[in-house]
Amino acid sequence: MSSLDWRDAERSDHAELSEWICADPPKKIFDSSIGRSYHPEQWALDVQSEIRDLCPPVGGDDRLVLARDDRGIVGVAYFGFDRGEGEFHMRGLAVAVRARRQGIGKQGLTFALDEILAWRAELQVDGGVFARVHEDNAPSQALLGLAGFEYIGVTNQYHLQIWALDLAIEAGLIIEV
Ligand SMILES: CC(C)(COP(=O)(O)OP(=O)(O)OC[C@H]1O[C@@H](n2cnc3c(N)ncnc32)[C@H](O)[C@@H]1OP(=O)(O)O)[C@@H](O)C(=O)NCCC(=O)NCCS
């Protein structure tokens, strides 16, 4: 995949984002054997819902960036700065189901980390970057590991793992795309 143009989401992206699909299947399915609806990758559905609920341009200490190809929005990265903690957070990273495993997730994460690095210098803070990932979300864990994030531990809620990148090391920002 050639390098895509990542930019801040604008008001004109809202309608498309509100229907964007990054979960496979795009909604819960009813399983008659257990008598309820479920999703095999609930974490992807959660990210999809969070992205759909955002109203760009997002303000304050958050950034929502996206990339397009000739079929529409193909990747989204949502990140921000927590002033209370002096840390940055990767709040969401997602690639359209139709475009997985082409390096777009790597591109989005690399773009977000480059932006965070510049932002961190501007704010003159030394906090790292944190991400929360479901314990079953192997693709995201592999991607974070590739970028230099380290597994910190698991929260006691929702089976979420915490991963962190020490920006002082910076080696993780160099991902071959
Ligand atoms: C996680 C996600 C963003 C990866 O996007 P992607 O464009 O498919 O990933 P890339 O092609 O850039 O792959 C980068 C690396 O991630 C890992 N990876 C990606 N998909 C993987 C999979 N299905 N299984 C195992 N590893 C995987 C690999 O290490 C891969 O490197 P490689 O191709 O050199 O082996 C995508 O799977 C996604 O949108 N998931 C749903 C949303 C989500 O769960 N977001 C994370 C929570 S915020």
Coordinates of C-alpha atoms and ligand atoms in Angstrom, one line a residue:
M1 CA 0.0 0.0 0.0
S2 CA 1.4 3.3 -1.0
S3 CA 1.6 6.1 1.6
L4 CA -1.8 7.6 2.2
D5 CA -2.6 11.2 3.0
W6 CA -3.6 11.4 6.7
R7 CA -5.5 14.6 7.8
D8 CA -7.7 15.9 10.6
A9 CA -11.4 14.9 10.1
E10 CA -13.6 17.7 9.2
R11 CA -17.3 18.5 9.5
S12 CA -17.8 17.3 6.0
D13 CA -16.5 13.8 7.0
H14 CA -19.2 13.4 9.6
A15 CA -21.9 11.7 7.6
E16 CA -19.5 9.1 6.2
L17 CA -17.9 8.5 9.6
S18 CA -21.3 8.0 11.2
E19 CA -21.8 4.9 9.0
W20 CA -18.2 3.8 8.7
I21 CA -17.5 0.0 9.0
C22 CA -14.4 -1.3 10.8
A23 CA -16.1 -4.3 12.5
D24 CA -16.7 -7.6 10.8
P25 CA -19.6 -8.2 10.8
P26 CA -20.7 -4.5 11.1
K27 CA -23.3 -5.3 13.8
K28 CA -24.2 -8.0 16.4
I29 CA -25.6 -11.2 15.1
F30 CA -28.4 -13.2 16.8
D31 CA -27.3 -16.6 17.9
S32 CA -30.4 -18.8 18.5
S33 CA -28.5 -21.4 20.4
I34 CA -27.7 -19.0 23.2
G35 CA -30.8 -16.8 22.6
R36 CA -29.0 -13.5 22.4
S37 CA -27.1 -11.2 20.1
Y38 CA -23.3 -11.2 20.2
H39 CA -20.3 -10.0 18.2
P40 CA -17.2 -12.2 17.7
E41 CA -15.0 -9.1 18.0
Q42 CA -16.8 -6.9 20.4
W43 CA -13.8 -4.6 20.7
A44 CA -13.9 -3.7 17.0
L45 CA -17.7 -3.0 17.4
D46 CA -16.9 -0.7 20.3
V47 CA -14.2 1.2 18.3
Q48 CA -16.7 1.5 15.4
S49 CA -19.4 2.9 17.7
E50 CA -16.9 5.3 19.3
I51 CA -15.8 6.6 15.9
R52 CA -19.4 6.8 14.6
D53 CA -20.4 8.9 17.6
L54 CA -17.6 11.5 17.1
C55 CA -18.5 14.9 15.6
P56 CA -15.6 16.2 13.7
P57 CA -13.8 18.5 14.0
V58 CA -13.0 17.2 17.5
G59 CA -11.6 19.9 19.7
G60 CA -9.7 20.4 22.9
D61 CA -6.9 18.0 23.5
D62 CA -8.1 15.3 21.1
R63 CA -7.3 14.7 17.4
L64 CA -9.2 12.5 15.0
V65 CA -7.3 11.9 11.7
L66 CA -8.3 9.8 8.7
A67 CA -7.1 8.7 5.3
R68 CA -9.1 8.0 2.2
D69 CA -8.7 5.9 -0.9
D70 CA -10.8 5.9 -4.0
R71 CA -13.6 4.1 -2.2
G72 CA -13.8 6.4 0.8
I73 CA -12.5 6.5 4.4
V74 CA -10.0 3.7 4.8
G75 CA -8.3 4.4 8.1
V76 CA -9.0 6.4 11.3
A77 CA -6.7 7.3 14.3
Y78 CA -8.1 9.0 17.4
F79 CA -5.6 10.2 20.0
G80 CA -5.3 12.9 22.6
F81 CA -3.5 14.4 25.6
D82 CA -4.5 14.0 29.2
R83 CA -3.5 17.2 30.9
G84 CA -4.2 15.8 34.4
E85 CA -1.8 12.9 33.9
G86 CA 0.5 14.6 31.4
E87 CA 0.2 11.6 29.1
F88 CA -0.9 10.9 25.6
H89 CA -3.5 8.3 24.7
M90 CA -4.2 6.3 21.6
R91 CA -7.9 6.2 21.9
G92 CA -8.7 4.3 18.8
L93 CA -7.1 3.0 15.6
A94 CA -9.1 1.3 12.9
V95 CA -8.9 0.2 9.3
A96 CA -11.9 -0.5 7.0
V97 CA -12.6 -4.2 6.9
R98 CA -12.2 -4.1 3.1
A99 CA -8.6 -2.9 3.4
R100 CA -7.0 -4.9 6.3
R101 CA -3.5 -6.3 6.2
Q102 CA -2.2 -3.8 3.7
G103 CA -0.1 -1.7 6.1
I104 CA -2.7 1.0 6.7
G105 CA -2.9 0.4 10.4
K106 CA 0.9 0.8 10.6
Q107 CA 0.6 4.0 8.6
G108 CA -2.1 5.4 10.9
L109 CA -0.2 4.6 14.0
T110 CA 3.0 6.0 12.7
F111 CA 1.3 9.2 11.7
A112 CA -0.4 9.5 15.1
L113 CA 2.9 8.9 16.9
D114 CA 4.7 11.5 14.8
E115 CA 2.0 14.0 15.6
I116 CA 2.2 13.2 19.3
L117 CA 6.0 13.6 19.3
A118 CA 5.7 17.1 17.8
W119 CA 2.8 17.9 20.2
R120 CA 4.8 16.7 23.1
A121 CA 7.7 19.0 22.2
E122 CA 5.4 22.0 21.8
L123 CA 3.8 21.4 25.2
Q124 CA 7.2 20.7 26.7
V125 CA 6.0 17.6 28.6
D126 CA 7.7 14.3 28.9
G127 CA 4.8 11.9 29.2
G128 CA 4.5 8.7 27.2
V129 CA 1.7 7.2 25.1
F130 CA -0.8 4.8 26.5
A131 CA -3.2 2.4 24.8
R132 CA -6.0 0.1 26.0
V133 CA -6.5 -3.1 24.0
H134 CA -8.9 -6.0 24.6
E135 CA -7.0 -9.1 25.7
D136 CA -8.3 -11.0 22.7
N137 CA -7.4 -8.4 20.2
A138 CA -4.3 -10.0 18.8
P139 CA -3.9 -7.8 15.7
S140 CA -3.7 -4.6 17.8
Q141 CA -1.4 -6.1 20.3
A142 CA 1.0 -7.2 17.5
L143 CA 0.8 -3.7 15.9
L144 CA 1.5 -2.0 19.2
G145 CA 4.4 -4.3 19.8
L146 CA 5.8 -3.5 16.4
A147 CA 5.7 0.2 17.2
G148 CA 7.6 -0.3 20.4
F149 CA 4.8 -0.3 22.9
E150 CA 5.2 -2.5 25.9
Y151 CA 2.6 -4.5 27.7
I152 CA 2.1 -3.0 31.2
G153 CA -0.7 -5.1 32.6
V154 CA -4.4 -5.8 32.6
T155 CA -7.2 -3.6 34.0
N156 CA -9.8 -5.3 36.2
Q157 CA -12.5 -4.0 33.9
Y158 CA -13.7 -5.2 30.5
H159 CA -10.6 -7.5 30.0
L160 CA -8.5 -4.5 28.8
Q161 CA -4.8 -4.6 28.6
I162 CA -2.7 -1.4 29.0
W163 CA 0.2 -0.8 26.7
A164 CA 2.7 2.0 26.9
L165 CA 5.3 3.6 24.7
D166 CA 8.1 5.5 26.4
L167 CA 8.7 8.4 23.9
A168 CA 12.1 9.0 25.4
I169 CA 13.2 5.9 23.6
E170 CA 11.6 6.8 20.3
A171 CA 12.9 3.7 18.6
G172 CA 9.4 2.5 18.3
L173 CA 8.4 5.3 16.0
I174 CA 10.4 3.9 13.2
I175 CA 8.1 1.4 11.5
E176 CA 8.9 0.2 8.0
V177 CA 5.7 0.9 6.0
Ligands
LIG1 C1 -5.8 -3.4 14.4 C2 -6.0 -2.9 13.0 C3 -6.1 -1.3 13.0 C4 -4.8 -3.3 12.1 O1 -4.9 -2.6 10.8 P1 -4.3 -3.3 9.5 O2 -4.2 -2.2 8.5 O3 -5.0 -4.5 9.1 O4 -2.8 -3.7 10.0 P2 -1.5 -3.6 9.1 O5 -1.7 -4.2 7.8 O6 -0.9 -2.3 9.2 O7 -0.6 -4.6 10.0 C5 0.4 -4.2 10.9 C6 0.8 -5.3 11.8 O8 -0.2 -5.5 12.7 C7 -0.3 -7.0 13.0 N1 -1.6 -7.5 12.5 C8 -2.5 -6.8 11.8 N2 -3.5 -7.6 11.5 C9 -3.3 -8.8 12.1 C10 -4.0 -10.1 12.2 N3 -5.2 -10.2 11.7 N4 -3.4 -11.1 12.9 C11 -2.2 -10.9 13.5 N5 -1.4 -9.8 13.4 C12 -2.0 -8.7 12.7 C13 0.9 -7.6 12.2 O9 2.0 -7.5 13.1 C14 1.1 -6.6 11.1 O10 2.4 -6.6 10.6 P3 2.8 -7.5 9.4 O11 1.7 -7.3 8.3 O12 4.1 -7.1 9.0 O13 2.7 -8.9 9.9 C15 -7.3 -3.5 12.4 O14 -7.2 -4.9 12.5 C16 -8.6 -2.9 12.9 O15 -9.1 -1.9 12.4 N6 -9.2 -3.6 13.9 C17 -10.5 -3.3 14.4 C18 -10.4 -2.1 15.3 C19 -9.5 -2.3 16.6 O16 -9.6 -3.3 17.2 N7 -8.7 -1.3 16.9 C20 -7.8 -1.4 18.0 C21 -8.4 -0.9 19.3 S1 -8.2 0.8 19.4

